[in-house]
Short mmCIF file of C-alpha atoms and ligand atoms in Angstrom, two decimals:
data_model
loop_
_atom_site.label_atom_id
_atom_site.label_comp_id
_atom_site.label_asym_id
_atom_site.label_seq_id
_atom_site.Cartn_x
_atom_site.Cartn_y
_atom_site.Cartn_z
CA UNK M 1 -28.17 29.48 -11.09
CA UNK M 2 -24.71 28.66 -10.58
CA UNK M 3 -23.26 25.27 -8.46
CA UNK M 4 -20.59 27.53 -6.24
CA UNK M 5 -21.80 30.13 -4.16
CA UNK M 6 -18.70 32.79 -5.02
CA UNK M 7 -18.81 33.96 -8.13
CA UNK M 8 -14.95 34.18 -9.25
CA UNK M 9 -13.04 35.80 -12.02
CA UNK M 10 -9.35 35.89 -13.19
CA UNK M 11 -7.11 39.12 -12.66
CA UNK M 12 -3.39 39.44 -13.63
CA UNK M 13 -1.84 40.76 -10.74
CA UNK M 14 0.91 42.70 -13.23
CA UNK M 15 -1.63 44.89 -14.56
CA UNK M 16 -5.26 44.39 -13.60
CA UNK M 17 -6.48 43.17 -16.77
CA UNK M 18 -9.61 40.67 -16.10
CA UNK M 19 -10.58 37.71 -18.19
CA UNK M 20 -13.79 35.01 -17.73
CA UNK M 21 -11.32 32.83 -17.26
CA UNK M 22 -7.77 31.70 -17.16
CA UNK M 23 -5.28 32.43 -19.40
CA UNK M 24 -1.32 31.60 -19.29
CA UNK M 25 -0.68 34.93 -20.85
CA UNK M 26 -2.26 38.16 -19.82
CA UNK M 27 -3.78 40.13 -23.04
CA UNK M 28 -3.42 43.34 -21.13
CA UNK M 29 0.26 43.10 -20.58
CA UNK M 30 1.31 40.07 -22.12
CA UNK M 31 3.08 38.89 -18.70
CA UNK M 32 2.92 35.47 -18.25
CA UNK M 33 1.34 33.27 -15.36
CA UNK M 34 0.11 36.64 -13.81
CA UNK M 35 -3.94 35.36 -13.93
CA UNK M 36 -4.84 34.28 -10.25
CA UNK M 37 -8.91 33.56 -9.89
CA UNK M 38 -10.45 35.67 -7.41
CA UNK M 39 -14.08 36.10 -5.88
CA UNK M 40 -15.62 39.36 -7.21
CA UNK M 41 -18.03 40.90 -4.65
CA UNK M 42 -21.02 42.05 -6.61
CA UNK M 43 -21.86 44.64 -4.98
CA UNK M 44 -17.98 46.45 -5.71
CA UNK M 45 -17.77 47.51 -9.02
CA UNK M 46 -13.91 48.23 -9.72
CA UNK M 47 -13.16 51.60 -8.30
CA UNK M 48 -17.37 53.40 -8.53
CA UNK M 49 -19.50 52.51 -6.02
CA UNK M 50 -16.85 52.78 -3.60
CA UNK M 51 -15.30 56.15 -4.45
CA UNK M 52 -19.15 57.88 -3.97
CA UNK M 53 -19.43 56.31 -0.67
CA UNK M 54 -16.63 58.43 0.90
CA UNK M 55 -17.93 61.83 -0.58
CA UNK M 56 -19.88 63.60 1.77
CA UNK M 57 -22.22 65.93 -0.53
CA UNK M 58 -23.36 65.32 -4.05
CA UNK M 59 -21.52 67.60 -6.46
CA UNK M 60 -23.76 69.90 -8.63
CA UNK M 61 -22.83 71.39 -12.63
CA UNK M 62 -20.82 74.36 -12.27
CA UNK M 63 -21.07 76.88 -15.12
CA UNK M 64 -16.87 77.14 -16.60
CA UNK M 65 -17.00 80.69 -16.00
CA UNK M 66 -18.00 80.62 -12.13
CA UNK M 67 -15.54 77.73 -12.03
CA UNK M 68 -13.29 78.90 -9.25
CA UNK M 69 -9.15 78.56 -10.15
CA UNK M 70 -7.39 77.52 -6.69
CA UNK M 71 -3.82 77.30 -7.30
CA UNK M 72 -2.82 73.51 -5.97
CA UNK M 73 -1.87 73.79 -2.14
CA UNK M 74 1.15 72.43 -2.43
CA UNK M 75 3.02 70.47 0.98
CA UNK M 76 6.39 71.20 0.08
CA UNK M 77 8.40 67.87 1.84
CA UNK M 78 11.91 69.93 2.09
CA UNK M 79 13.65 67.45 0.50
CA UNK M 80 14.36 69.03 -3.29
CA UNK M 81 15.15 65.65 -5.15
CA UNK M 82 11.66 64.33 -4.25
CA UNK M 83 9.76 67.97 -4.07
CA UNK M 84 11.05 68.48 -8.02
CA UNK M 85 9.86 65.14 -9.03
CA UNK M 86 6.59 66.10 -7.49
CA UNK M 87 6.97 68.92 -9.27
CA UNK M 88 6.89 71.37 -6.59
CA UNK M 89 5.53 69.37 -3.26
CA UNK M 90 2.19 66.93 -2.68
CA UNK M 91 -0.34 68.55 -3.54
CA UNK M 92 -3.21 68.65 -0.80
CA UNK M 93 -6.19 66.04 -1.30
CA UNK M 94 -4.11 63.90 -4.04
CA UNK M 95 -3.46 60.59 -3.96
CA UNK M 96 0.28 59.60 -4.95
CA UNK M 97 1.89 55.98 -5.68
CA UNK M 98 5.85 55.26 -4.50
CA UNK M 99 6.55 51.84 -6.38
CA UNK M 100 9.84 50.10 -6.31
CA UNK M 101 11.20 46.45 -5.44
CA UNK M 102 11.48 45.63 -2.28
CA UNK M 103 14.27 46.84 0.00
CA UNK M 104 15.25 49.77 -2.43
CA UNK M 105 14.68 52.54 -0.25
CA UNK M 106 10.65 53.25 0.04
CA UNK M 107 9.89 53.16 3.82
CA UNK M 108 12.90 55.50 3.94
CA UNK M 109 12.22 58.09 1.86
CA UNK M 110 8.67 58.41 2.89
CA UNK M 111 9.83 58.58 6.68
CA UNK M 112 12.35 61.12 5.91
CA UNK M 113 9.82 62.90 4.09
CA UNK M 114 7.35 62.78 7.08
CA UNK M 115 10.09 63.55 9.20
CA UNK M 116 11.03 67.06 6.98
CA UNK M 117 6.82 67.61 6.86
CA UNK M 118 6.16 67.41 10.12
CA UNK M 119 9.28 69.38 11.30
CA UNK M 120 7.53 72.44 9.71
CA UNK M 121 4.57 71.65 11.45
CA UNK M 122 2.24 69.59 9.40
CA UNK M 123 0.68 66.75 10.72
CA UNK M 124 1.69 63.42 9.21
CA UNK M 125 0.20 59.99 9.93
CA UNK M 126 2.10 57.03 8.96
CA UNK M 127 0.49 53.76 8.77
CA UNK M 128 2.43 50.82 8.24
CA UNK M 129 1.41 47.08 7.52
CA UNK M 130 4.80 45.51 7.54
CA UNK M 131 6.68 47.22 10.47
CA UNK M 132 5.47 46.85 14.49
CA UNK M 133 5.60 50.56 15.87
CA UNK M 134 9.15 49.26 18.05
CA UNK M 135 10.85 47.91 14.59
CA UNK M 136 9.53 51.82 12.72
CA UNK M 137 10.53 54.07 15.86
CA UNK M 138 14.11 51.91 15.69
CA UNK M 139 14.33 53.24 12.15
CA UNK M 140 13.53 56.42 12.97
CA UNK M 141 16.06 57.04 15.57
CA UNK M 142 17.97 55.90 13.00
CA UNK M 143 17.24 58.63 10.93
CA UNK M 144 17.02 60.80 13.22
CA UNK M 145 13.20 61.41 13.00
CA UNK M 146 12.40 62.62 16.61
CA UNK M 147 10.09 65.68 17.95
CA UNK M 148 8.19 66.39 15.50
CA UNK M 149 4.17 66.00 14.80
CA UNK M 150 4.44 62.59 13.56
CA UNK M 151 2.06 59.38 14.56
CA UNK M 152 2.54 55.62 14.00
CA UNK M 153 -0.35 53.98 13.44
CA UNK M 154 0.10 49.59 12.75
CA UNK M 155 -2.95 48.58 11.28
CA UNK M 156 -3.91 46.81 7.90
CA UNK M 157 -7.65 47.33 8.55
CA UNK M 158 -9.01 50.21 5.73
CA UNK M 159 -11.90 50.98 8.14
CA UNK M 160 -9.42 51.72 11.24
CA UNK M 161 -7.07 53.26 8.88
CA UNK M 162 -10.06 56.06 7.55
CA UNK M 163 -11.19 56.10 10.69
CA UNK M 164 -7.49 57.33 12.09
CA UNK M 165 -7.27 59.84 9.18
CA UNK M 166 -10.30 61.60 10.22
CA UNK M 167 -9.70 61.63 13.66
CA UNK M 168 -5.79 62.64 13.59
CA UNK M 169 -6.41 65.43 10.74
CA UNK M 170 -3.10 64.75 9.36
CA UNK M 171 -1.85 66.95 6.43
CA UNK M 172 -0.31 63.97 5.06
CA UNK M 173 -0.99 60.31 5.38
CA UNK M 174 1.55 57.43 4.04
CA UNK M 175 0.31 53.87 3.79
CA UNK M 176 3.02 51.22 3.88
CA UNK M 177 1.88 49.24 1.67
CA UNK M 178 -1.36 49.04 0.23
CA UNK M 179 -0.54 45.59 -0.44
CA UNK M 180 -0.93 45.11 3.19
CA UNK M 181 -4.11 46.48 3.62
CA UNK M 182 -7.33 44.69 3.40
CA UNK M 183 -11.14 45.53 3.77
CA UNK M 184 -13.33 42.80 4.96
CA UNK M 185 -16.35 43.30 2.91
CA UNK M 186 -14.45 41.84 0.14
CA UNK M 187 -13.67 38.74 1.92
CA UNK M 188 -10.52 38.00 0.27
CA UNK M 189 -6.62 38.15 0.97
CA UNK M 190 -4.95 41.48 1.27
CA UNK M 191 -2.91 41.93 -1.58
CA UNK M 192 -5.07 40.54 -4.24
CA UNK M 193 -6.26 42.05 -7.18
CA UNK M 194 -9.79 43.50 -5.66
CA UNK M 195 -8.24 44.42 -2.26
CA UNK M 196 -5.12 46.34 -3.57
CA UNK M 197 -8.05 48.05 -6.21
CA UNK M 198 -10.91 48.89 -3.96
CA UNK M 199 -8.65 49.66 -0.48
CA UNK M 200 -6.74 52.11 -3.10
CA UNK M 201 -10.05 53.72 -4.16
CA UNK M 202 -11.49 54.58 -0.84
CA UNK M 203 -8.29 55.98 0.14
CA UNK M 204 -8.66 58.22 -3.03
CA UNK M 205 -12.30 59.46 -2.00
CA UNK M 206 -10.74 60.26 1.58
CA UNK M 207 -8.19 62.12 0.04
CA UNK M 208 -10.71 64.24 -2.34
CA UNK M 209 -13.31 64.54 0.72
CA UNK M 210 -10.52 65.88 3.11
CA UNK M 211 -8.29 67.64 1.27
CA UNK M 212 -5.76 65.46 2.70
CA UNK M 213 -2.60 64.35 0.41
CA UNK M 214 -1.72 60.11 0.65
CA UNK M 215 1.04 58.73 -0.36
CA UNK M 216 0.39 54.84 -1.00
CA UNK M 217 3.77 52.49 -1.33
CA UNK M 218 3.63 49.57 -3.33
CA UNK M 219 6.72 46.71 -3.64
CA UNK M 220 6.74 45.94 -7.67
CA UNK M 221 6.24 42.22 -7.26
CA UNK M 222 8.11 39.44 -9.23
CA UNK M 223 5.69 36.38 -8.75
CA UNK M 224 2.33 37.37 -9.02
CA UNK M 225 0.90 36.52 -5.99
CA UNK M 226 0.73 39.74 -4.73
CA UNK M 227 -0.87 42.55 -6.72
CA UNK M 228 1.67 44.90 -8.54
CA UNK M 229 1.51 48.23 -7.80
CA UNK M 230 1.21 48.79 -11.68
CA UNK M 231 -2.68 48.51 -11.81
CA UNK M 232 -3.03 51.54 -9.82
CA UNK M 233 -1.62 53.55 -12.10
CA UNK M 234 -4.51 55.06 -13.53
CA UNK M 235 -6.60 55.66 -10.47
CA UNK M 236 -3.86 57.52 -8.81
CA UNK M 237 -2.79 61.33 -9.68
CA UNK M 238 0.67 61.07 -9.34
CA UNK M 239 3.13 58.25 -9.64
CA UNK M 240 6.74 57.62 -8.42
CA UNK M 241 9.16 54.78 -8.91
CA UNK M 242 11.91 55.04 -6.56
CA UNK M 243 14.84 52.66 -8.39
CA UNK M 244 17.97 51.53 -8.60
CA UNK M 245 20.21 48.30 -8.24
CA UNK M 246 21.26 46.60 -4.70
CA UNK M 247 24.79 46.50 -5.10
CA UNK M 248 24.96 50.22 -6.17
CA UNK M 249 24.17 52.79 -3.32
CA UNK M 250 22.79 55.32 -5.77
CA UNK M 251 18.77 55.53 -5.86
CA UNK M 252 16.78 57.00 -8.81
CA UNK M 253 13.35 58.70 -7.89
CA UNK M 254 11.40 58.74 -11.30
CA UNK M 255 8.09 60.23 -11.54
CA UNK M 256 6.40 58.63 -14.29
CA UNK M 257 2.98 59.78 -14.20
CA UNK M 258 1.81 64.29 -12.48
CA UNK M 259 -1.26 65.75 -12.91
CA UNK M 260 -0.01 69.04 -11.25
CA UNK M 261 3.24 68.57 -13.07
CA UNK M 262 5.71 67.42 -15.51
CA UNK M 263 6.67 64.08 -15.79
CA UNK M 264 10.34 62.10 -16.35
CA UNK M 265 11.28 64.29 -13.57
CA UNK M 266 14.79 62.70 -11.73
CA UNK M 267 15.69 62.92 -8.36
CA UNK M 268 18.71 61.31 -7.11
CA UNK M 269 20.22 59.18 -3.90
CA UNK M 270 22.67 58.13 -2.38
CA UNK M 271 21.68 55.23 0.65
CA UNK M 272 24.09 55.41 3.01
CA UNK M 273 23.40 54.29 6.87
CA UNK M 274 21.46 57.25 7.92
CA UNK M 275 19.41 57.35 5.32
CA UNK M 276 18.98 58.77 2.02
CA UNK M 277 20.89 61.65 0.77
CA UNK M 278 20.13 64.24 -1.56
CA UNK M 279 22.81 64.17 -4.67
CA UNK M 280 23.04 67.39 -6.08
CA UNK M 281 25.75 67.36 -8.54
CA UNK M 282 24.63 64.29 -9.99
CA UNK M 283 26.83 63.92 -13.31
CA UNK M 284 30.07 64.19 -10.43
CA UNK M 285 28.57 61.42 -9.08
CA UNK M 286 27.84 59.31 -12.12
CA UNK M 287 31.09 60.04 -13.37
CA UNK M 288 33.15 59.53 -10.49
CA UNK M 289 34.97 56.60 -11.46
CA UNK M 290 35.26 56.53 -15.16
CA UNK M 291 38.54 55.16 -16.37
CA UNK M 292 39.66 58.34 -18.61
CA UNK M 293 40.33 57.74 -23.03
CA UNK M 294 40.02 54.28 -22.36
CA UNK M 295 38.41 52.52 -25.86
CA UNK M 296 35.08 51.96 -25.04
CA UNK M 297 33.55 54.26 -23.31
CA UNK M 298 31.69 57.63 -23.89
CA UNK M 299 30.02 60.37 -22.11
CA UNK M 300 26.81 61.33 -22.90
CA UNK M 301 24.73 64.45 -21.58
CA UNK M 302 21.68 63.22 -21.39
CA UNK M 303 18.53 64.66 -19.91
CA UNK M 304 15.61 63.23 -17.80
CA UNK M 305 12.82 65.56 -17.67
CA UNK M 306 14.35 68.93 -17.42
CA UNK M 307 17.36 67.91 -15.85
CA UNK M 308 20.43 67.17 -17.22
CA UNK M 309 23.04 65.05 -16.16
CA UNK M 310 26.27 63.13 -17.75
CA UNK M 311 26.33 59.33 -18.01
CA UNK M 312 29.14 56.85 -19.82
CA UNK M 313 28.44 54.27 -21.76
CA UNK M 314 30.46 51.36 -22.22
CA UNK M 315 30.85 48.62 -24.69
CA UNK M 316 33.15 45.77 -24.92
CA UNK M 317 33.50 43.23 -28.49
CA UNK M 318 35.27 40.43 -28.75
CA UNK M 319 34.44 37.58 -31.04
CA UNK M 320 32.25 35.40 -30.47
CA UNK M 321 33.37 31.91 -29.12
CA UNK M 322 30.54 29.50 -29.29
CA UNK M 323 28.38 29.78 -32.29
CA UNK M 324 26.10 32.55 -31.89
CA UNK M 325 27.10 35.72 -31.29
CA UNK M 326 25.59 37.43 -27.90
CA UNK M 327 24.33 40.46 -26.91
CA UNK M 328 24.29 41.53 -23.17
CA UNK M 329 22.51 44.10 -22.37
CA UNK M 330 22.26 46.90 -19.49
CA UNK M 331 21.06 49.73 -18.53
CA UNK M 332 19.36 50.94 -21.72
CA UNK M 333 16.84 48.89 -24.32
CA UNK M 334 18.02 45.45 -25.33
CA UNK M 335 16.48 45.74 -28.27
CA UNK M 336 17.18 49.77 -29.12
CA UNK M 337 21.12 48.79 -28.92
CA UNK M 338 20.84 45.51 -30.97
CA UNK M 339 19.34 47.81 -33.68
CA UNK M 340 22.23 50.06 -33.06
CA UNK M 341 24.61 46.85 -33.43
CA UNK M 342 22.97 46.42 -36.50
CA UNK M 343 23.81 50.09 -38.21
CA UNK M 344 27.18 49.76 -37.48
CA UNK M 345 27.96 46.24 -39.45
CA UNK M 346 25.72 48.02 -42.43
CA UNK M 347 25.64 51.70 -42.91
CA UNK M 348 29.88 51.93 -41.51
CA UNK M 349 31.07 48.21 -42.88
CA UNK M 350 32.42 47.03 -38.86
CA UNK M 351 31.60 43.57 -39.17
CA UNK M 352 29.64 42.64 -35.57
CA UNK M 353 27.71 40.09 -36.88
CA UNK M 354 30.12 37.60 -35.41
CA UNK M 355 31.37 39.40 -32.40
CA UNK M 356 29.78 39.48 -28.99
CA UNK M 357 28.59 42.84 -27.66
CA UNK M 358 28.18 43.99 -24.03
CA UNK M 359 26.56 47.29 -23.34
CA UNK M 360 26.56 49.00 -20.06
CA UNK M 361 25.05 52.24 -18.80
CA UNK M 362 28.08 52.94 -15.59
CA UNK M 363 26.63 53.11 -12.38
CA UNK M 364 23.61 50.79 -13.17
CA UNK M 365 21.59 54.22 -13.99
CA UNK M 366 18.92 53.19 -16.71
CA UNK M 367 18.94 55.69 -19.92
CA UNK M 368 15.14 55.22 -21.88
CA UNK M 369 16.40 58.47 -24.11
CA UNK M 370 16.98 58.03 -28.06
CA UNK M 371 19.52 61.13 -27.77
CA UNK M 372 22.06 58.18 -26.13
CA UNK M 373 21.73 56.20 -29.17
CA UNK M 374 24.87 57.97 -31.11
CA UNK M 375 27.32 57.96 -27.39
CA UNK M 376 26.58 53.95 -28.01
CA UNK M 377 27.22 53.50 -31.80
CA UNK M 378 30.40 55.51 -30.81
CA UNK M 379 30.96 53.12 -27.67
CA UNK M 380 30.82 50.00 -29.89
CA UNK M 381 32.68 51.34 -32.64
CA UNK M 382 35.42 52.68 -29.83
CA UNK M 383 35.51 49.56 -28.39
CA UNK M 384 35.96 46.79 -31.10
CA UNK M 385 38.76 49.40 -33.05
CA UNK M 386 40.70 50.04 -29.92
CA UNK M 387 40.21 53.94 -30.71
CA UNK M 388 39.67 55.50 -27.23
CA UNK M 389 37.36 58.54 -27.35
CA UNK M 390 39.50 61.97 -26.00
CA UNK M 391 38.24 62.35 -22.40
CA UNK M 392 37.02 65.61 -22.87
CA UNK M 393 34.34 65.01 -25.54
CA UNK M 394 30.69 64.15 -25.42
CA UNK M 395 28.80 62.53 -27.80
CA UNK M 396 24.93 62.99 -27.99
CA UNK M 397 22.40 61.94 -31.15
CA UNK M 398 19.61 59.74 -32.24
CA UNK M 399 20.39 57.36 -34.25
CA UNK M 400 17.90 56.23 -37.48
CA UNK M 401 18.54 53.07 -39.58
CA UNK M 402 19.97 54.78 -42.49
CA UNK M 403 22.83 55.67 -40.22
CA UNK M 404 21.83 59.44 -40.61
CA UNK M 405 21.85 61.31 -36.87
CA UNK M 406 18.90 63.25 -35.90
CA UNK M 407 18.06 66.23 -33.70
CA UNK M 408 17.28 65.82 -30.41
CA UNK M 409 15.71 67.97 -27.75
CA UNK M 410 17.53 70.59 -25.10
CA UNK M 411 21.01 70.97 -26.80
CA UNK M 412 21.49 74.06 -24.83
CA UNK M 413 20.96 72.54 -21.72
CA UNK M 414 23.29 69.21 -22.33
CA UNK M 415 26.14 71.70 -23.03
CA UNK M 416 25.65 73.70 -20.79
CA UNK M 417 26.42 70.35 -18.06
CA UNK M 418 29.32 69.16 -20.32
CA UNK M 419 30.51 72.67 -20.08
CA UNK M 420 30.41 72.23 -16.07
CA UNK M 421 31.67 69.12 -15.53
CA UNK M 422 34.76 70.68 -18.08
CA UNK M 423 33.99 68.83 -21.20
CA UNK M 424 36.06 71.09 -24.32
CA UNK M 425 34.45 69.21 -27.14
CA UNK M 426 30.43 67.98 -28.31
CA UNK M 427 29.79 65.91 -30.95
CA UNK M 428 26.22 66.27 -32.06
CA UNK M 429 23.71 66.52 -34.88
CA UNK M 430 24.47 68.95 -37.57
CA UNK M 431 20.73 69.99 -36.78
CA UNK M 432 21.22 70.96 -33.38
CA UNK M 433 24.79 72.76 -34.45
CA UNK M 434 22.95 74.93 -36.83
CA UNK M 435 20.59 76.08 -34.60
CA UNK M 436 22.67 77.18 -31.76
CA UNK M 437 22.77 80.85 -31.03
CA UNK M 438 25.36 81.82 -28.22
CA UNK M 439 28.44 81.05 -27.56
CA UNK M 440 29.22 77.93 -25.63
CA UNK M 441 32.17 77.68 -24.35
CA UNK M 442 32.86 74.65 -26.05
CA UNK M 443 33.62 73.75 -29.26
CA UNK M 444 30.74 71.71 -30.67
CA UNK M 445 31.40 69.49 -33.99
CA UNK M 446 27.97 69.20 -36.00
CA UNK M 447 27.87 65.54 -37.90
CA UNK M 448 24.93 64.06 -39.89
CA UNK M 449 25.87 60.70 -40.27
CA UNK M 450 27.42 57.85 -37.67
CA UNK M 451 30.14 57.79 -40.07
CA UNK M 452 31.53 61.23 -40.06
CA UNK M 453 30.69 61.05 -35.70
CA UNK M 454 33.07 58.15 -36.29
CA UNK M 455 35.70 60.84 -37.62
CA UNK M 456 35.00 63.49 -35.79
CA UNK M 457 36.38 61.15 -32.77
CA UNK M 458 39.56 60.37 -34.23
CA UNK M 459 39.90 63.14 -35.65
CA UNK M 460 39.48 64.82 -32.52
CA UNK M 461 41.91 62.21 -31.10
CA UNK M 462 44.63 63.44 -33.61
CA UNK M 463 43.91 67.08 -32.44
CA UNK M 464 44.01 67.11 -28.92
CA UNK M 465 45.79 63.89 -28.52
CA UNK M 466 44.51 60.89 -26.21
CA UNK M 467 44.75 61.95 -22.71
P1 TYD N 1 13.76 50.03 3.25
O1 TYD N 1 13.08 51.83 2.87
O2 TYD N 1 13.07 49.45 3.85
O3 TYD N 1 13.14 49.62 1.50
P2 TYD N 1 11.58 49.30 1.14
O4 TYD N 1 10.41 50.24 2.09
O5 TYD N 1 11.71 49.95 -0.28
O6 TYD N 1 11.57 47.64 0.93
O7 TYD N 1 15.17 50.39 2.97
C1 TYD N 1 15.73 48.74 3.00
C2 TYD N 1 17.39 49.16 2.59
O8 TYD N 1 17.64 50.09 2.98
C3 TYD N 1 17.91 47.83 3.76
O9 TYD N 1 18.23 46.71 3.50
C4 TYD N 1 18.67 48.88 4.51
C5 TYD N 1 19.21 50.09 3.52
N1 TYD N 1 19.06 51.08 4.62
C6 TYD N 1 20.06 51.60 4.67
O10 TYD N 1 21.18 51.38 3.87
N2 TYD N 1 20.54 52.66 5.14
C7 TYD N 1 19.27 53.33 5.94
O11 TYD N 1 19.64 54.86 6.68
C8 TYD N 1 17.89 52.88 6.22
C9 TYD N 1 17.17 53.23 7.06
C10 TYD N 1 18.22 51.60 5.38
MG1 MG N 2 9.28 48.86 3.84
#
């Protein structure tokens, strides 16, 4: 009927949202200029027919009482930081997505993990569509990866990759990256939405079918020319993000989805000349360069997943020079910082309306939990009024719009971490203070409002001196 031979639709390269017509802004994820026109292959409805094709047998319904419970077979890579984020190791038959900015260290991490796993006798197949065997070998030598049961395959055609997996029978397959793999039948370029999605679906099918763990590496893309890994998140079992700032050596591995374990676990690494090295004491690492007792600096006991660590929140408050005051925020949600500044302005009467405010999480770390609110508020007040916070004090609590300080989770873990690092005093929500059971080895001051917290900070300075 139609004039054009190939039917096309528009897809968002960031989230995979489909649209019959071009739109400037994606209705799915609100990103601008991410919709691209792609052919739709009628034979392959997204993800459906494909997954079946790799199954060797059809499955019959099983009565719930007859259903066998098998403990997931875990393949511990031996890299403790990675295994913790995975929930104990890679699960056989699972599909994992490892996403991150180009150049952040994804290939390095998987190669190191492959080395460890293969060193324990598990065969690993490393498929690379980005580097030649020589390049991989060169990097591997630099990382000391040698003499283990590790196979390299420079290939981008999915049929060849699937065949190689069947022939080699590895326990773990790494596909670096999913954006380079293509399925010829789709007739479109590698890296477009349909290719990425369909190829991932075929890897998923094979993983379930053969019980092999498969990890897809995905580059986070900025321009929208290549489909991003976000559109695979709902499809895979585990989603890991490797994050960090280019200018800092540390890298954070964050679990954002895990069908076999808890999410929000963090693994922390340092990028060195010989690869990624596990950071076993992140608090000491993040506080290493802290200036003690300077206004605008507050240490906060944060918790990501099950793991507590201390971070330094910094704030600089200066009179605005031109017209509108600026708020520049790095390492936390911008909107949240603006709200906290408004609370200080309105509820404490520190007039910040005409001040430029800069907030930074030292070391380039990103914090997401509201438990850091009070630390941010205290840092702003401290920065503006030149009240240094005592260097042996930590501050934690969620702040509400009326200036109230709300309880946070896992206070005991946060306190233990603070004690471990030699802190003597913790300003925390009164609600948490009330329910602390044992002797904690640290003076815990409970507060109900931001105002009380600021008084406790200043009071603490009088009592302890400013170091
Ligand atoms: P890479 O793993 O190639 O990143 P990705 O696969 O996420 O694109 O790592 C890229 C950067 O890491 C590169 O700029 C150099 C640096 N690097 C080190 O500092 N030390 C090392 O041992 C290795 C292998 C890489
Ligand atoms: Mg790479």
